[in-house]
mmCIF file of C-alpha atoms in Angstrom:
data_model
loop_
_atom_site.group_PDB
_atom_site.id
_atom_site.type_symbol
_atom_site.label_atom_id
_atom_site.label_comp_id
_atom_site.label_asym_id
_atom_site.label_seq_id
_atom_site.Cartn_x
_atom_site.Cartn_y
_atom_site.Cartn_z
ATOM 1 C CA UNK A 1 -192.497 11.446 -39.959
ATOM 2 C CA UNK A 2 -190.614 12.894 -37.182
ATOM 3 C CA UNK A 3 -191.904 11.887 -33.137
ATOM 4 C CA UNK A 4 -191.851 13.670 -30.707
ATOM 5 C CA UNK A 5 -193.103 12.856 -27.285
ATOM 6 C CA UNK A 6 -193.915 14.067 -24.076
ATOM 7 C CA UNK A 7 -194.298 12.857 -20.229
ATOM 8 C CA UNK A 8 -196.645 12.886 -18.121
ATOM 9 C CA UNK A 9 -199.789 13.946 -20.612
ATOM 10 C CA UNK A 10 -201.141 14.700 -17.753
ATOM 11 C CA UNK A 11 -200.298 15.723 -14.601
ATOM 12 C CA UNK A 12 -202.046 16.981 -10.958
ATOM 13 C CA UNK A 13 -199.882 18.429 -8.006
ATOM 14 C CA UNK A 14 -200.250 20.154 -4.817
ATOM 15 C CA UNK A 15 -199.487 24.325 -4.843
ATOM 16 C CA UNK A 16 -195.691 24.388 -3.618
ATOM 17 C CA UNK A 17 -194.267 21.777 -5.717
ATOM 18 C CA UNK A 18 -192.131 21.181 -8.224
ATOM 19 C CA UNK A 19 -193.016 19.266 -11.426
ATOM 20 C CA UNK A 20 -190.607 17.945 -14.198
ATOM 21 C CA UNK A 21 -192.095 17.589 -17.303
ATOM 22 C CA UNK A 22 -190.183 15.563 -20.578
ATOM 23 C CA UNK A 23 -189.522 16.129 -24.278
ATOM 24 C CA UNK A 24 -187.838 13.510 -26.138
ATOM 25 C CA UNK A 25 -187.291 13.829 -29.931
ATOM 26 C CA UNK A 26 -187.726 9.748 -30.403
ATOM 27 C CA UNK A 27 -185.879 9.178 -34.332
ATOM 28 C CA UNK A 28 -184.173 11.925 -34.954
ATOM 29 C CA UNK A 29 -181.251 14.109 -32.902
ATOM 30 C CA UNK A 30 -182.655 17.992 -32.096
ATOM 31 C CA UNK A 31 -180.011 20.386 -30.879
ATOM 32 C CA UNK A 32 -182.693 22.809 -30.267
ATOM 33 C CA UNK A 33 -186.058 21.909 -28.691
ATOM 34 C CA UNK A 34 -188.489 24.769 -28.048
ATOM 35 C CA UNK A 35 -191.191 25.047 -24.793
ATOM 36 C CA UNK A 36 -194.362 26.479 -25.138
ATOM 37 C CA UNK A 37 -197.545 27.275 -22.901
ATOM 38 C CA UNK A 38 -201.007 27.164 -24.296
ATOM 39 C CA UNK A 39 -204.243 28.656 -22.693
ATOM 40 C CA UNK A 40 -207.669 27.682 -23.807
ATOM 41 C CA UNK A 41 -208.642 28.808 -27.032
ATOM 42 C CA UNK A 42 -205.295 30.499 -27.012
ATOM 43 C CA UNK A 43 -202.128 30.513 -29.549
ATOM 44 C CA UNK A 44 -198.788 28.881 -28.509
ATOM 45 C CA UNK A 45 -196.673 31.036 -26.329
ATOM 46 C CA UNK A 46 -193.280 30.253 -26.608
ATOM 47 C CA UNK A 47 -191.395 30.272 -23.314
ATOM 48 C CA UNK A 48 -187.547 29.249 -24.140
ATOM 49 C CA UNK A 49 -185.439 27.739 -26.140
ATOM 50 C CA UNK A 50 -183.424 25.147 -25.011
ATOM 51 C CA UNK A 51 -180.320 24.075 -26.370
ATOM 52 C CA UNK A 52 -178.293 21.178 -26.168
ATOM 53 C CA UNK A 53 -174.990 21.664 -24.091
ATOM 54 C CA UNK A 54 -175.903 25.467 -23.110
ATOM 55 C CA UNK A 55 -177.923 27.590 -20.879
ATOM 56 C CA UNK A 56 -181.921 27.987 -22.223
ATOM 57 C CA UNK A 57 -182.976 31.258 -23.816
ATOM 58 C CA UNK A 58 -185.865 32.954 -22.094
ATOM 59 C CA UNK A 59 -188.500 34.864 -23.852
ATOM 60 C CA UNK A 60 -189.212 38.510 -22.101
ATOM 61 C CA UNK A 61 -191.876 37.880 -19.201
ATOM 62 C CA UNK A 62 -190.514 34.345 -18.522
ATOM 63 C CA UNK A 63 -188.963 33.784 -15.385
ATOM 64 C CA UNK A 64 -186.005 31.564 -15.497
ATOM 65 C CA UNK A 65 -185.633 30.650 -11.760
ATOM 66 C CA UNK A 66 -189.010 29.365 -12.137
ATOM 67 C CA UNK A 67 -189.588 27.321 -15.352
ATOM 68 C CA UNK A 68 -185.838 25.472 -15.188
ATOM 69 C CA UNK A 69 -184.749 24.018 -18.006
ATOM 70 C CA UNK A 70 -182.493 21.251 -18.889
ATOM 71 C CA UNK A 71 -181.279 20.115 -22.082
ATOM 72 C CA UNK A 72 -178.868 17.257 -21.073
ATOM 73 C CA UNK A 73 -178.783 15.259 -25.028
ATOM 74 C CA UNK A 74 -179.535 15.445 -28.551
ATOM 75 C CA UNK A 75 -182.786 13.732 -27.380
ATOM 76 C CA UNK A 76 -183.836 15.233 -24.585
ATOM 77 C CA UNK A 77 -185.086 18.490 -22.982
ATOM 78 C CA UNK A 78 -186.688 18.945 -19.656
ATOM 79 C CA UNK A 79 -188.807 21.313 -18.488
ATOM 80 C CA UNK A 80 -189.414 21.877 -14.533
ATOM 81 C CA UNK A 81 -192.156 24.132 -13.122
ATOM 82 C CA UNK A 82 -190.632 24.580 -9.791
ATOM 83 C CA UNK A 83 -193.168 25.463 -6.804
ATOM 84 C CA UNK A 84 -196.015 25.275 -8.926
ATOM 85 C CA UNK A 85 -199.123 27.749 -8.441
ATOM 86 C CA UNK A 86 -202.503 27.834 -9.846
ATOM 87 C CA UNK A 87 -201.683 29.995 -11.905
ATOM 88 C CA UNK A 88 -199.054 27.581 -13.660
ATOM 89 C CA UNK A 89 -201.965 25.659 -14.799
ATOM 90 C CA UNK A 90 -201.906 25.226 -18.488
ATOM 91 C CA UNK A 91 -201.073 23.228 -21.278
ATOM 92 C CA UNK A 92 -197.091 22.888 -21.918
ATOM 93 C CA UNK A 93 -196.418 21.912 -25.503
ATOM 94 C CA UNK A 94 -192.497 21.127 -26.628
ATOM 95 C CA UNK A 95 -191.429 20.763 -30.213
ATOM 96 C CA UNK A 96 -187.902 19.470 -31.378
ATOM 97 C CA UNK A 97 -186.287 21.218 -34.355
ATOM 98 C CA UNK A 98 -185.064 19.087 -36.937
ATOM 99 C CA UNK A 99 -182.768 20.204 -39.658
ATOM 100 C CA UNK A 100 -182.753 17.699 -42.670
ATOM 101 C CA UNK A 101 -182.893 17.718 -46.777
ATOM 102 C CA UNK A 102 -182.691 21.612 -46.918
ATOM 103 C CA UNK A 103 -186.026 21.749 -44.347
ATOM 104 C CA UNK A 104 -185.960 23.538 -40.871
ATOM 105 C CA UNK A 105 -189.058 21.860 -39.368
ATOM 106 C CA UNK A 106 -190.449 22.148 -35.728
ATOM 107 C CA UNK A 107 -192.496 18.444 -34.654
ATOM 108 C CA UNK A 108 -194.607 19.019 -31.554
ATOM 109 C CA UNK A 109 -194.820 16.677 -28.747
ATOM 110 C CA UNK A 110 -198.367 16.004 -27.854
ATOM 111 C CA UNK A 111 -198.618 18.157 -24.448
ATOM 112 C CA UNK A 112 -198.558 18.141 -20.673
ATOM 113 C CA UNK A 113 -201.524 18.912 -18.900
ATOM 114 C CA UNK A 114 -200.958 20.758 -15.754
ATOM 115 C CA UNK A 115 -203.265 21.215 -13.069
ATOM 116 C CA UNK A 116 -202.007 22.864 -10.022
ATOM 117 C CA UNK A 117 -204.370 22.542 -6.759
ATOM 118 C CA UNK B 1 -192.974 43.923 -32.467
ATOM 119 C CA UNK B 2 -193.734 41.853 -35.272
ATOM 120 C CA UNK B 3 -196.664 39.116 -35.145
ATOM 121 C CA UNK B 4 -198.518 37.007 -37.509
ATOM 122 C CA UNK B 5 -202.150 37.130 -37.258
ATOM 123 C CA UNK B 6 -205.267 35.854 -38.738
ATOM 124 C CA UNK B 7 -208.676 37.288 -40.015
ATOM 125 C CA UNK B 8 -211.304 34.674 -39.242
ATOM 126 C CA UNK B 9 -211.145 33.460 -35.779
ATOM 127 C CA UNK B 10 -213.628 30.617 -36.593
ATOM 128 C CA UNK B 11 -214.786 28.668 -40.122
ATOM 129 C CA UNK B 12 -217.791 26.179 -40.375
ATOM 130 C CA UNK B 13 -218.102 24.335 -43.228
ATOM 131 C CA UNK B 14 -220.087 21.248 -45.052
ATOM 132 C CA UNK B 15 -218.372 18.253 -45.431
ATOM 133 C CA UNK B 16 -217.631 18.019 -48.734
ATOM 134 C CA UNK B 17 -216.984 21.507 -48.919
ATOM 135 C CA UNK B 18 -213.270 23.708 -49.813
ATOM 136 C CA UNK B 19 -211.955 25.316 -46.842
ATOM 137 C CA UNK B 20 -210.092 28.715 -46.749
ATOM 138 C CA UNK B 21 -208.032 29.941 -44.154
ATOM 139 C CA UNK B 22 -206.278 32.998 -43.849
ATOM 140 C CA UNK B 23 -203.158 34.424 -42.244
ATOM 141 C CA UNK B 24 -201.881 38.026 -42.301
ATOM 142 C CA UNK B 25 -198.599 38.143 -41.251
ATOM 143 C CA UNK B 26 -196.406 41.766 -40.650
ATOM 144 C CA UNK B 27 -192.667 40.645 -40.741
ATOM 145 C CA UNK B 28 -191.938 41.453 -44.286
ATOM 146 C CA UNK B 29 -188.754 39.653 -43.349
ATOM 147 C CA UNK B 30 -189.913 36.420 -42.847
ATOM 148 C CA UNK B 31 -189.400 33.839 -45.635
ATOM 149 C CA UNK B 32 -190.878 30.261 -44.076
ATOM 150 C CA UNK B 33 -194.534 29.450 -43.256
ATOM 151 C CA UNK B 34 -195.912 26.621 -41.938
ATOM 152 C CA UNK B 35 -199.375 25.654 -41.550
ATOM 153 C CA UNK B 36 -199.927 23.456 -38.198
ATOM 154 C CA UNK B 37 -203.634 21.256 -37.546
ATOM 155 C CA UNK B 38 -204.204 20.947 -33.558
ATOM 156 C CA UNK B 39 -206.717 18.771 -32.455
ATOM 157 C CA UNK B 40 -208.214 19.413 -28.846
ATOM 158 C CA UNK B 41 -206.151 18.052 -26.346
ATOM 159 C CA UNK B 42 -202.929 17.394 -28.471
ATOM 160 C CA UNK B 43 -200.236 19.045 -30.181
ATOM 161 C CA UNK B 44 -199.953 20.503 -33.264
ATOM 162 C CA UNK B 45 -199.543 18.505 -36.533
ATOM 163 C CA UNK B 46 -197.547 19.987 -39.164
ATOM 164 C CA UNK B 47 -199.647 20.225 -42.319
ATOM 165 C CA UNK B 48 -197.714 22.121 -44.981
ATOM 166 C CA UNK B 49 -195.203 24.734 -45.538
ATOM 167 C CA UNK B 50 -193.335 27.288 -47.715
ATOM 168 C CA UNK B 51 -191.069 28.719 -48.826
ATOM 169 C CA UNK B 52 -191.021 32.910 -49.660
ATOM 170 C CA UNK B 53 -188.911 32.049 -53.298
ATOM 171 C CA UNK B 54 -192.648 30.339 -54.060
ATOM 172 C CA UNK B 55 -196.136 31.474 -54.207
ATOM 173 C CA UNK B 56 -197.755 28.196 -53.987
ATOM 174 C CA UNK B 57 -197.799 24.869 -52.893
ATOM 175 C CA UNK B 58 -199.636 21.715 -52.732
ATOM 176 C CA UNK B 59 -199.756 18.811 -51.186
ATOM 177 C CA UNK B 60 -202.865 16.141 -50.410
ATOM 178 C CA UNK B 61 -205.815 17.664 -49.928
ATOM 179 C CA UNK B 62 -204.029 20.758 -48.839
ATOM 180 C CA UNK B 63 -202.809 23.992 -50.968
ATOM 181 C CA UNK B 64 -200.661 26.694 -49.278
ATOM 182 C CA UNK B 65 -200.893 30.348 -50.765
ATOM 183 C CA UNK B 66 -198.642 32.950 -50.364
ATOM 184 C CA UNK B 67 -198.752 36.435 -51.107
ATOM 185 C CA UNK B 68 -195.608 38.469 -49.735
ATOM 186 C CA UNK B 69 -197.160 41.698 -51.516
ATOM 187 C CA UNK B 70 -199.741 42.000 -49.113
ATOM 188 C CA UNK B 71 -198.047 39.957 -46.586
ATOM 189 C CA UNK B 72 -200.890 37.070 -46.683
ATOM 190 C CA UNK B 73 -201.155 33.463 -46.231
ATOM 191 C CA UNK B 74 -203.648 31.384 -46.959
ATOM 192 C CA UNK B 75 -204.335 27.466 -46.680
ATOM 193 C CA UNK B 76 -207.200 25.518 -48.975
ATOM 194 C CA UNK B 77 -208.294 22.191 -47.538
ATOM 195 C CA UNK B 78 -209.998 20.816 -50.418
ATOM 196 C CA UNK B 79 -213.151 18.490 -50.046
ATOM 197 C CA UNK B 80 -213.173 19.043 -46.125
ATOM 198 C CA UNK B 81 -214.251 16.010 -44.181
ATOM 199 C CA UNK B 82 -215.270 15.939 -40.232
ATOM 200 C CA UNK B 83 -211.707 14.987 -39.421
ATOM 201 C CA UNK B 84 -210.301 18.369 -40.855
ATOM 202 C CA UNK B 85 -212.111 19.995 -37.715
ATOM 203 C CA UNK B 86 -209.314 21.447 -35.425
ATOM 204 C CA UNK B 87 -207.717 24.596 -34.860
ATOM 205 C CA UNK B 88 -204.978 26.163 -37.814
ATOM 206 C CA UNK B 89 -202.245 27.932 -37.228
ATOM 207 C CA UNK B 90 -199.980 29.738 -39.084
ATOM 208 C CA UNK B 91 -196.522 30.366 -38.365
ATOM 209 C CA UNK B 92 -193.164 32.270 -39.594
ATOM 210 C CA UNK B 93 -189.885 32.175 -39.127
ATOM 211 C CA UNK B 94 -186.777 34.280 -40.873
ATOM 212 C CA UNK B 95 -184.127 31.732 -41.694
ATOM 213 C CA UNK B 96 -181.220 31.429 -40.011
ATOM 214 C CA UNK B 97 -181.661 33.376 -36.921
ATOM 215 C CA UNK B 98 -182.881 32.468 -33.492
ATOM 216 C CA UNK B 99 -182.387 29.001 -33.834
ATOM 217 C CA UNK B 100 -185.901 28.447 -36.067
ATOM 218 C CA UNK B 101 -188.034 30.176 -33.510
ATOM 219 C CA UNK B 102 -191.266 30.495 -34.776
ATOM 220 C CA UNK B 103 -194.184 33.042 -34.431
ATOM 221 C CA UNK B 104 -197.634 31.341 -33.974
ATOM 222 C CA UNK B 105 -200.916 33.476 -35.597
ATOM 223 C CA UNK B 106 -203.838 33.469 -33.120
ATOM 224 C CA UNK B 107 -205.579 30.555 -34.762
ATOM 225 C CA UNK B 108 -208.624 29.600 -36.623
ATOM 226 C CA UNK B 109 -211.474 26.772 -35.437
ATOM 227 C CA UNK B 110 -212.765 24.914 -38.291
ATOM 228 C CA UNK B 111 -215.942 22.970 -37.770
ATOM 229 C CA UNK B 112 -216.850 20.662 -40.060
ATOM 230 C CA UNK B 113 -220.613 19.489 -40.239
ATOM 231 C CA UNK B 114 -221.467 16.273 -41.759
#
């Protein structure tokens, strides 16, 4: 099956900084990669969708200027929380869309965990 | 606007057991649902979908209902086993627009006691 993978799993920063967070789609090309946020016990809430070669589109509520994203090739999307609050604290999930034998299929990366202090 | 949701928030079962977990969904547009497993900590694990040109579908261990006429979607885990125990979500999607975006339901915890 498709991979998709994600870096850091985890990570712990300071309130004021910036954290980058990866999504590569490992055997296959994705044009369009998706970023989520998950709270405990919580569904996926999808923040953007990020598209090779173009500007990100934002679901309503999502600020831009804060989650940046970057979707510089066919195998890679980043996603940057940029001066990180408590608040920011949750689980960031990205999935890769891969279009192949008829099938539109999303694969999930396994997650970041952030913790903002 | 438009959001898939599900009935049973939680499901605990025997092992051995047939699961059942259901999805209401209110898009009568949509025609793609997929069925994602997330275990804690990770990501979610694509288990099955379909199609809304077919009513059902099965793969191993797994069975995928739909039912446009009430807008329902259902997924059978047959002979559950202690691994099965995650949370399931269901999702949709109207093909060809918004570059496969998918709406997630709210999710459903099976437990599955040995």
């Amino acid at each position: 099956g498709a991979v998709v993978s994600q870096h850091p799993s985890r990570v712990i920063c300071k309130s004021g900084t910036s954290v980058k967070i990866e999504c590569r789609s490992l055997d296959f090309q994705a044009t369009t990669m998706f970023w989520y946020r998950q709270f405990p016990k919580k569904s996926l809430m999808l923040m953007a969708t990020s598209n090779e070669g173009s500007k990100a589109t934002y679901e309503q509520g999502v600020e831009k200027d804060k989650f940046l994203i970057n979707h510089a090739s066919l195998t890679l999307s980043t996603l940057t929380v940029t001066s990180a609050h408590p608040e920011d604290s949750s689980f960031y999930i990205c999935s890769a869309r891969r279009l192949a034998g008829g099938r539109d299929t999303q694969y999930f990366g396994p997650g970041t965990r952030l913790t903002v202090l | 606007g438009e959001s898939v949701g599900l009935h049973l928030p939680t499901l605990s079962v025997q092992e051995g057991d047939n699961s059942i977990i259901n999805c209401a969904y209110s898009n009568s547009a949509s025609d793609y649902f997929i069925w994602y497993k997330q275990e804690s900590g990770k990501g979610p694990q694509f288990i099955i979908d379909i199609r809304s040109n077919m009513d059902k579908r099965q793969g191993q261990r797994v069975t995928v209902l739909l039912n446009k006429t009430v807008k329902h979607l259902s997924l059978q885990i047959a002979a559950t086993q202690p691994g099965d125990s995650a949370v399931y979500f269901c999702a949709e999607n109207v093909d060809g627009t918004s570059y496969g975006k998918l709406t997630f339901g709210q999710g459903t915890i099976l437990t599955v006691h040995p």
